[in-house]
mmCIF file with all atom_site columns, C-alpha atoms in Angstrom:
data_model
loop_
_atom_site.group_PDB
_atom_site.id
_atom_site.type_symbol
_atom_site.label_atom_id
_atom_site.label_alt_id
_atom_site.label_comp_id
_atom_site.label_asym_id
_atom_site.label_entity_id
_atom_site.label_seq_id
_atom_site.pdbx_PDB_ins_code
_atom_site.Cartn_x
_atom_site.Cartn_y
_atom_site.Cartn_z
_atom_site.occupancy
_atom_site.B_iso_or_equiv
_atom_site.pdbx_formal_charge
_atom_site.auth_seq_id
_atom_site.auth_comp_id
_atom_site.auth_asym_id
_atom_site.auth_atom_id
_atom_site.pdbx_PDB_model_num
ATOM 1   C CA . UNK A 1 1   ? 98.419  102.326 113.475 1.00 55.00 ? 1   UNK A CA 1
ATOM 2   C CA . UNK A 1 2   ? 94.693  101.403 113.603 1.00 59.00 ? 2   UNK A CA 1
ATOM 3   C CA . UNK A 1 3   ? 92.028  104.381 113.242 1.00 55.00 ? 3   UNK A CA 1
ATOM 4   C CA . UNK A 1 4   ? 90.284  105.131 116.317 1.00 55.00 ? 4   UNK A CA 1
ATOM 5   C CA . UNK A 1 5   ? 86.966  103.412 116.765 1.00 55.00 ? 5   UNK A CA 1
ATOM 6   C CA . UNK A 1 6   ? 84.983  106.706 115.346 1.00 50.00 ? 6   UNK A CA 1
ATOM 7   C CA . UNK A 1 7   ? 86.717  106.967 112.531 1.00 59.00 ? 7   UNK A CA 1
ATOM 8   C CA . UNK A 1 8   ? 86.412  105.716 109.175 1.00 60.00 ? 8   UNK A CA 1
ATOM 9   C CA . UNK A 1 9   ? 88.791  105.249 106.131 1.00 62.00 ? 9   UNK A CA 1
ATOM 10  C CA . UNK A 1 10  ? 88.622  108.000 103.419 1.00 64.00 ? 10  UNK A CA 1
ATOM 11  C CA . UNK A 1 11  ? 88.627  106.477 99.608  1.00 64.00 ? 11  UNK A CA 1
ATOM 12  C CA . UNK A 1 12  ? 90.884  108.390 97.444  1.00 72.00 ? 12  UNK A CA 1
ATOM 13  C CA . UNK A 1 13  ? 94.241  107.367 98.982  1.00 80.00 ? 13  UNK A CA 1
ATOM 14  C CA . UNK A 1 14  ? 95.092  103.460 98.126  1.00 84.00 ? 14  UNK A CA 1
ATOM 15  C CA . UNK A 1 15  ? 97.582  101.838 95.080  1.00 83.00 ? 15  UNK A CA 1
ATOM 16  C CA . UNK A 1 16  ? 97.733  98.489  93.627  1.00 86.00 ? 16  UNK A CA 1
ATOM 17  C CA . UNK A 1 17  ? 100.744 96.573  93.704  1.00 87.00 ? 17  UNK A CA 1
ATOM 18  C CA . UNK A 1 18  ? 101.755 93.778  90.869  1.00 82.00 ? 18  UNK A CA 1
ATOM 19  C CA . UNK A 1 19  ? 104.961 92.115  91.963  1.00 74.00 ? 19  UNK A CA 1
ATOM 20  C CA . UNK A 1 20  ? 106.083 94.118  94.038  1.00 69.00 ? 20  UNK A CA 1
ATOM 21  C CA . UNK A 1 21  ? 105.741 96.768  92.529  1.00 71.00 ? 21  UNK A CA 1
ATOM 22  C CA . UNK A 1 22  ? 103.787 100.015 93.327  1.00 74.00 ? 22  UNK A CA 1
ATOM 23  C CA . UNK A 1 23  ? 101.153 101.762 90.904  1.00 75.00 ? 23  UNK A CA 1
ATOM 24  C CA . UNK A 1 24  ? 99.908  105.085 92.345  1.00 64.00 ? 24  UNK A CA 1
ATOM 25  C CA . UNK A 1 25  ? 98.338  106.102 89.500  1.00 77.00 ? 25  UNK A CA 1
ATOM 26  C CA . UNK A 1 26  ? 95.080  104.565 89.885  1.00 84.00 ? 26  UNK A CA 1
ATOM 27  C CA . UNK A 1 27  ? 92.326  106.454 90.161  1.00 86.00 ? 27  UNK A CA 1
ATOM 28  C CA . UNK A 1 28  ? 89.458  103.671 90.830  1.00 90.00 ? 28  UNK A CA 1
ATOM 29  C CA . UNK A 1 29  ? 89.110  100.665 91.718  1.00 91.00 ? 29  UNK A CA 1
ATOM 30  C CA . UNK A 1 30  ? 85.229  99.241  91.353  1.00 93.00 ? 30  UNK A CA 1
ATOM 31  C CA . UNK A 1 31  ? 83.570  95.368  92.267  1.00 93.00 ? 31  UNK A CA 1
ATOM 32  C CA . UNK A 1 32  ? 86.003  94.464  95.085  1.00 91.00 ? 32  UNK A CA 1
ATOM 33  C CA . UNK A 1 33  ? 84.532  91.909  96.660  1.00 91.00 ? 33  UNK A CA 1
ATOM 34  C CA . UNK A 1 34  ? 84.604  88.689  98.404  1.00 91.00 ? 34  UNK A CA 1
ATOM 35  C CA . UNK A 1 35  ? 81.547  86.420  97.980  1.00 92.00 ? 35  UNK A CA 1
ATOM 36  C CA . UNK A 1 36  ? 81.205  82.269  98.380  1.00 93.00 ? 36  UNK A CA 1
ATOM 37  C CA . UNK A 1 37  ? 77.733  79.967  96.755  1.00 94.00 ? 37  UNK A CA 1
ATOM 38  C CA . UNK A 1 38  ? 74.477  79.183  99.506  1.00 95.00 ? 38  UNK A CA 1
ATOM 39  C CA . UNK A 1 39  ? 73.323  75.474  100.390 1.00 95.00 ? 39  UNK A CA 1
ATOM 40  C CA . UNK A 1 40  ? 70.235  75.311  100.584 1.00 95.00 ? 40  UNK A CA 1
ATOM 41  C CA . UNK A 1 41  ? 69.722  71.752  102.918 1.00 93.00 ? 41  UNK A CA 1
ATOM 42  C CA . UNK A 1 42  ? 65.922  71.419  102.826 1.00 93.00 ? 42  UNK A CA 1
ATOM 43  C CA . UNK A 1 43  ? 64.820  68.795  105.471 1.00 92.00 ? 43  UNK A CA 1
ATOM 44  C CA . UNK A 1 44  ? 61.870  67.846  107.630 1.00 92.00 ? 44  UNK A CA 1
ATOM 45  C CA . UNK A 1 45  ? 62.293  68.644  111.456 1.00 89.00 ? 45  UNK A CA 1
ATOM 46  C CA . UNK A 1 46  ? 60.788  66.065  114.188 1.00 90.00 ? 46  UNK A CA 1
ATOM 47  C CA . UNK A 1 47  ? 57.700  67.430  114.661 1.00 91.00 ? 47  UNK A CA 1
ATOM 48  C CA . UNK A 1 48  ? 56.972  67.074  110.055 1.00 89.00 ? 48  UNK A CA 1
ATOM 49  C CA . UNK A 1 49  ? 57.930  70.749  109.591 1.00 92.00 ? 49  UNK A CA 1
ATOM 50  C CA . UNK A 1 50  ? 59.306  71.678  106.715 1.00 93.00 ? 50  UNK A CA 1
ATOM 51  C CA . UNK A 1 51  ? 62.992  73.618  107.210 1.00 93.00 ? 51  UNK A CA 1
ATOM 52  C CA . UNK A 1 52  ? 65.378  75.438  105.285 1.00 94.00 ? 52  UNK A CA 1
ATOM 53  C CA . UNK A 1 53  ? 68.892  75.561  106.356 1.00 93.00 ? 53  UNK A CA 1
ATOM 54  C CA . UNK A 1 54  ? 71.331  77.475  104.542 1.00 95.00 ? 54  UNK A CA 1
ATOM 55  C CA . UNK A 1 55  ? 74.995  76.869  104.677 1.00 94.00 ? 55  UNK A CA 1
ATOM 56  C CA . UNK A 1 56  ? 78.015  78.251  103.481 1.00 95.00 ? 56  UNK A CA 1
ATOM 57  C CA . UNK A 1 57  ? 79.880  76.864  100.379 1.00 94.00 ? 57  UNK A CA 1
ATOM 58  C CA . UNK A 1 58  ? 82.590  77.436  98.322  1.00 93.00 ? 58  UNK A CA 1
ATOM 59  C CA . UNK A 1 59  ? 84.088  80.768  97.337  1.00 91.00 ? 59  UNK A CA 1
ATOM 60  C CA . UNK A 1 60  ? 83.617  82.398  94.567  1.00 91.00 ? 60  UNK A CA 1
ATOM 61  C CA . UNK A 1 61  ? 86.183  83.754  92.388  1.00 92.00 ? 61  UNK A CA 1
ATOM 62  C CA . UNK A 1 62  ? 85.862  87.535  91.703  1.00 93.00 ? 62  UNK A CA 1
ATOM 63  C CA . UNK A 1 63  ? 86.281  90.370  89.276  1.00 95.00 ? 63  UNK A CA 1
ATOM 64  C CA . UNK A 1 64  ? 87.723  93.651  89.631  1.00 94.00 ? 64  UNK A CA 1
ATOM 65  C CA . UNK A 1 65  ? 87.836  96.906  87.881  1.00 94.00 ? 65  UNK A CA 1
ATOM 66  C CA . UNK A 1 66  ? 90.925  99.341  87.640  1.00 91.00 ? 66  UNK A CA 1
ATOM 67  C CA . UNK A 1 67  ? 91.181  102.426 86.233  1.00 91.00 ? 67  UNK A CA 1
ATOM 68  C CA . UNK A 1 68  ? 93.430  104.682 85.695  1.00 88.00 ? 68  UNK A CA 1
ATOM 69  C CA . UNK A 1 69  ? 94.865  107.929 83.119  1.00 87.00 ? 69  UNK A CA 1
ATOM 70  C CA . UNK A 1 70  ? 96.180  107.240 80.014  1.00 86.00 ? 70  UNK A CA 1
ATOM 71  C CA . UNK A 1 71  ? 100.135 107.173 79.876  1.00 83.00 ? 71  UNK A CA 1
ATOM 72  C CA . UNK A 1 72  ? 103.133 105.369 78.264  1.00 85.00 ? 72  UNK A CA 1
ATOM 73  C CA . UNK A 1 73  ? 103.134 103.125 80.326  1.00 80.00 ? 73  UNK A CA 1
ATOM 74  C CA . UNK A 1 74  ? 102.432 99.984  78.837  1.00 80.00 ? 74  UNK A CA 1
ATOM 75  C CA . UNK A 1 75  ? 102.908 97.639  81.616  1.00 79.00 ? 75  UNK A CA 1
ATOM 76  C CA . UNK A 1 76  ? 98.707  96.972  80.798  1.00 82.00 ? 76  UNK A CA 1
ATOM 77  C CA . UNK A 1 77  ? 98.823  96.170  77.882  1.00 84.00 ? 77  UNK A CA 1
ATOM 78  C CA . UNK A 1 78  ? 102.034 93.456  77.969  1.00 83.00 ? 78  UNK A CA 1
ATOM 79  C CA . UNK A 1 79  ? 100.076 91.810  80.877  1.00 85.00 ? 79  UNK A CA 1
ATOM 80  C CA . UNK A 1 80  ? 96.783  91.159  78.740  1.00 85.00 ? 80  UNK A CA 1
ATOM 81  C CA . UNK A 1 81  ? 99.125  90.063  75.665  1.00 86.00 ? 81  UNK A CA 1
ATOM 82  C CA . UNK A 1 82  ? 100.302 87.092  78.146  1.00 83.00 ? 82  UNK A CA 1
ATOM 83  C CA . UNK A 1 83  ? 96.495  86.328  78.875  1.00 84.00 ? 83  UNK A CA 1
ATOM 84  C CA . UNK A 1 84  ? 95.028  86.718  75.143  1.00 84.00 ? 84  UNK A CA 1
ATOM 85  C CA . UNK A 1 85  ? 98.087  84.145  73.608  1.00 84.00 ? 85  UNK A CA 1
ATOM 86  C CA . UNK A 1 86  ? 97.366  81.693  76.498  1.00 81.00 ? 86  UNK A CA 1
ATOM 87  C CA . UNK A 1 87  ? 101.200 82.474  78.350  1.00 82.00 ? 87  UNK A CA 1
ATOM 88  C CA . UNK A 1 88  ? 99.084  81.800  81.414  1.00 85.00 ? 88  UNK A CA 1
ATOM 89  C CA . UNK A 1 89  ? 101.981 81.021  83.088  1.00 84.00 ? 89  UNK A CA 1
ATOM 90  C CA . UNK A 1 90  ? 103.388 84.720  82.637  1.00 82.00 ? 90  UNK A CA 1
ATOM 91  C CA . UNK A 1 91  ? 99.747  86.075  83.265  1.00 84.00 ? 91  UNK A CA 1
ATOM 92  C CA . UNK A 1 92  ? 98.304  84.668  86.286  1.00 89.00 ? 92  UNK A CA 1
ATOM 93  C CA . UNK A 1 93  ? 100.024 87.037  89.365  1.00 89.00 ? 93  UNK A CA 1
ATOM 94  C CA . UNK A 1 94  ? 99.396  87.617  92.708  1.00 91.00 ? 94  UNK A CA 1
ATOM 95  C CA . UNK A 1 95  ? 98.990  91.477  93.477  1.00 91.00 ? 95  UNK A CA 1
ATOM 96  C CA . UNK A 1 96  ? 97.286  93.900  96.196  1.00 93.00 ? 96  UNK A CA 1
ATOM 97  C CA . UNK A 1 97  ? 95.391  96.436  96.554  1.00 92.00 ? 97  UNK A CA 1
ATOM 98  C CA . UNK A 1 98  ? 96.539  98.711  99.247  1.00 89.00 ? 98  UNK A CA 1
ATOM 99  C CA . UNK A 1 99  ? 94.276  101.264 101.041 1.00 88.00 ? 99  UNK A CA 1
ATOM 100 C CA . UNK A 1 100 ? 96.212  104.176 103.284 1.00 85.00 ? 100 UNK A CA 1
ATOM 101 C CA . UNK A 1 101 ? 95.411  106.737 105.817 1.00 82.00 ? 101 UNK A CA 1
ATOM 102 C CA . UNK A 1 102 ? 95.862  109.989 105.270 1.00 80.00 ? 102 UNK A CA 1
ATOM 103 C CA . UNK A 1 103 ? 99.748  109.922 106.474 1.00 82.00 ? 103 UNK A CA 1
ATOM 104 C CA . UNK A 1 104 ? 99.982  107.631 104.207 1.00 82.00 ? 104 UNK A CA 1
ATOM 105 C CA . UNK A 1 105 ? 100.345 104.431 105.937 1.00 85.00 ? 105 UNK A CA 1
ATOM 106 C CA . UNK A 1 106 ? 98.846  101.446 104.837 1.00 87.00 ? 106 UNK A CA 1
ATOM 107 C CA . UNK A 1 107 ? 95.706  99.987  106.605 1.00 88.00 ? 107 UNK A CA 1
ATOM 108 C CA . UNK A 1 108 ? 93.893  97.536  104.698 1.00 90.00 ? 108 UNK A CA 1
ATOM 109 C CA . UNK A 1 109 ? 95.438  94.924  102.231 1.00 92.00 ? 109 UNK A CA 1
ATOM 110 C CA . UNK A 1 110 ? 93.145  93.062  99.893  1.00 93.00 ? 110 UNK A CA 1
ATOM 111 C CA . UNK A 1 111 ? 95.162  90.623  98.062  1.00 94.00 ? 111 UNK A CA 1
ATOM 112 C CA . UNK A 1 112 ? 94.289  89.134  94.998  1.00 94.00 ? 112 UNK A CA 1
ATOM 113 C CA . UNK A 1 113 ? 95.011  85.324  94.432  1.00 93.00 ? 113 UNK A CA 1
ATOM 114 C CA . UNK A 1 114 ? 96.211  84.273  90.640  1.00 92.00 ? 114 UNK A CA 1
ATOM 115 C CA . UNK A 1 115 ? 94.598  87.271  88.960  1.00 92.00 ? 115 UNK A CA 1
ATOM 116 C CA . UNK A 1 116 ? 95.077  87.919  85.384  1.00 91.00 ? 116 UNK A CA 1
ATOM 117 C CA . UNK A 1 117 ? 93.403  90.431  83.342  1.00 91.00 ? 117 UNK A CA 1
ATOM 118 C CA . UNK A 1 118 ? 90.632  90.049  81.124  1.00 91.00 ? 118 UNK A CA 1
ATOM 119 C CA . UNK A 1 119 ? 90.035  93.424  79.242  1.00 90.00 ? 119 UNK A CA 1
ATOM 120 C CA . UNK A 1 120 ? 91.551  96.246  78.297  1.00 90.00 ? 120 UNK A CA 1
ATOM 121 C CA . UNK A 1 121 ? 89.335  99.312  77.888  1.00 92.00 ? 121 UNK A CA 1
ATOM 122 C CA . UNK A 1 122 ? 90.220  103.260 76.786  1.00 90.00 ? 122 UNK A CA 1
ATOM 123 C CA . UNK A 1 123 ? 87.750  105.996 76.891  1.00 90.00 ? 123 UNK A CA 1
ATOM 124 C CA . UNK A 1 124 ? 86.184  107.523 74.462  1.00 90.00 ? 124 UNK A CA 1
ATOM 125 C CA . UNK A 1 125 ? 88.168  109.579 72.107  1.00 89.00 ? 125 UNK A CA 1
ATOM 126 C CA . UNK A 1 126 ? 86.083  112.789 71.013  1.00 90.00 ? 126 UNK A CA 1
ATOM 127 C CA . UNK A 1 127 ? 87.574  115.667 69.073  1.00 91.00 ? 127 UNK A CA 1
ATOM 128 C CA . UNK A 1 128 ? 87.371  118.929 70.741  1.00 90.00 ? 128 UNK A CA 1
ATOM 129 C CA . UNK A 1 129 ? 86.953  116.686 74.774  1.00 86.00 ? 129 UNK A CA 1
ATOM 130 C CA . UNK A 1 130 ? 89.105  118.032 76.691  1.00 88.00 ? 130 UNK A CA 1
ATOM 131 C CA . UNK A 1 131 ? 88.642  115.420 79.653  1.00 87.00 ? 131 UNK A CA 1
ATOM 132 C CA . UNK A 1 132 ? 91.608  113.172 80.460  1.00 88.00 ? 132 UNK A CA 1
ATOM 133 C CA . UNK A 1 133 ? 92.048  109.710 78.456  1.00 90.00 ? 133 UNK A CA 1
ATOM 134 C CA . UNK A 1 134 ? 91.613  106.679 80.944  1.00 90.00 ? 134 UNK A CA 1
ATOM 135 C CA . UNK A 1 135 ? 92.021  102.690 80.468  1.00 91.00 ? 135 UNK A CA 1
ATOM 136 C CA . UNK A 1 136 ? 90.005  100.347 82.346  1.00 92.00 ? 136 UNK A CA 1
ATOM 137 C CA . UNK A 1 137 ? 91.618  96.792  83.212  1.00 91.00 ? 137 UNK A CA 1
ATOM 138 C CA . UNK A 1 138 ? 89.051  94.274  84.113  1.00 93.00 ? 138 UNK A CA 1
ATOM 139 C CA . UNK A 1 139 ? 90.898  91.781  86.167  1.00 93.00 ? 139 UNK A CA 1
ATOM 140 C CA . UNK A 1 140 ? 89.162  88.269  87.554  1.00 93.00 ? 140 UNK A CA 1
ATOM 141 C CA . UNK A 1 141 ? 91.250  86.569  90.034  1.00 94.00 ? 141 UNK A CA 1
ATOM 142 C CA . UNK A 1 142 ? 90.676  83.128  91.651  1.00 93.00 ? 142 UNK A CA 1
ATOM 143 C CA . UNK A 1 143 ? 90.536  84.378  95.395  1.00 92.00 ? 143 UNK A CA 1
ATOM 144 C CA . UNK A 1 144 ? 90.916  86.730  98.056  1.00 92.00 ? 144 UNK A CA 1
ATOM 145 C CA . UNK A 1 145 ? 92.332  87.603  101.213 1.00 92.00 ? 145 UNK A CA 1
ATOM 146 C CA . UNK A 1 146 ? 92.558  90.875  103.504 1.00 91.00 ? 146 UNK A CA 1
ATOM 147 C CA . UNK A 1 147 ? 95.575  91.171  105.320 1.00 86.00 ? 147 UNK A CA 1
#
């Protein structure tokens, strides 16, 4: 069910989904975004003014960021294994992230096109910190598409 026209999508309820399956633990997700180059067509119009058109070109491929708390879970870490020893093949996946309403239905789909990750980061370990370990998975992906 689509939100009514004066409402607006809250931020903290949305999971990311790697064949098929469902990771709820996230806690961000930073640099979504879908962008494409600028052609610049410089040309002369009939009357000897100078004009700059700009058109659209190819997409760009993209880069996100996803974070989430430390666990056993390892599923990270075998996925950027695949990537570092060139097993693109095992690697490269299609996933989504998923943003919900607050019952919890899903609203917005942004799907990410042959992503694979590209670093693997854990916060800082301090002795005497009592704030809650996180790793960071850069992932760049070759496209994508909202559903």
């Amino acid at each position: 069910m689509p939100l009514p026209d004066l409402d607006s999508s809250v931020g903290h309820s949305f999971g990311l989904e790697f064949d098929s399956v469902l990771i709820r633990q996230i806690t961000e997700v930073s640099g979504l975004k879908m962008e494409q180059d600028v052609i610049e067509l410089k040309q002369n119009t009939a009357d000897g003014k100078y004009a700059i058109k700009k058109l659209p070109g190819r997409p760009k491929a993209g880069e996100v960021t996803v974070t989430r708390g430390l666990t056993e879970d390892n599923s990270f870490e075998k996925w950027i294994k695949d990537s570092r020893f060139g097993k693109m093949n095992n690697a490269r996946r299609h996933g989504t992230i998923i943003v919900f309403d607050y019952e919890g239905i899903p609203i917005k789909r942004y799907k990410l096109v042959n992503a694979w990750p590209k670093s693997l980061e854990i916060s800082t370990l301090k002795a005497g910190d009592t704030s809650v370990l996180t790793e960071k998975l850069a992932i760049t992906y070759e496209s994508m598409e909202v559903e």
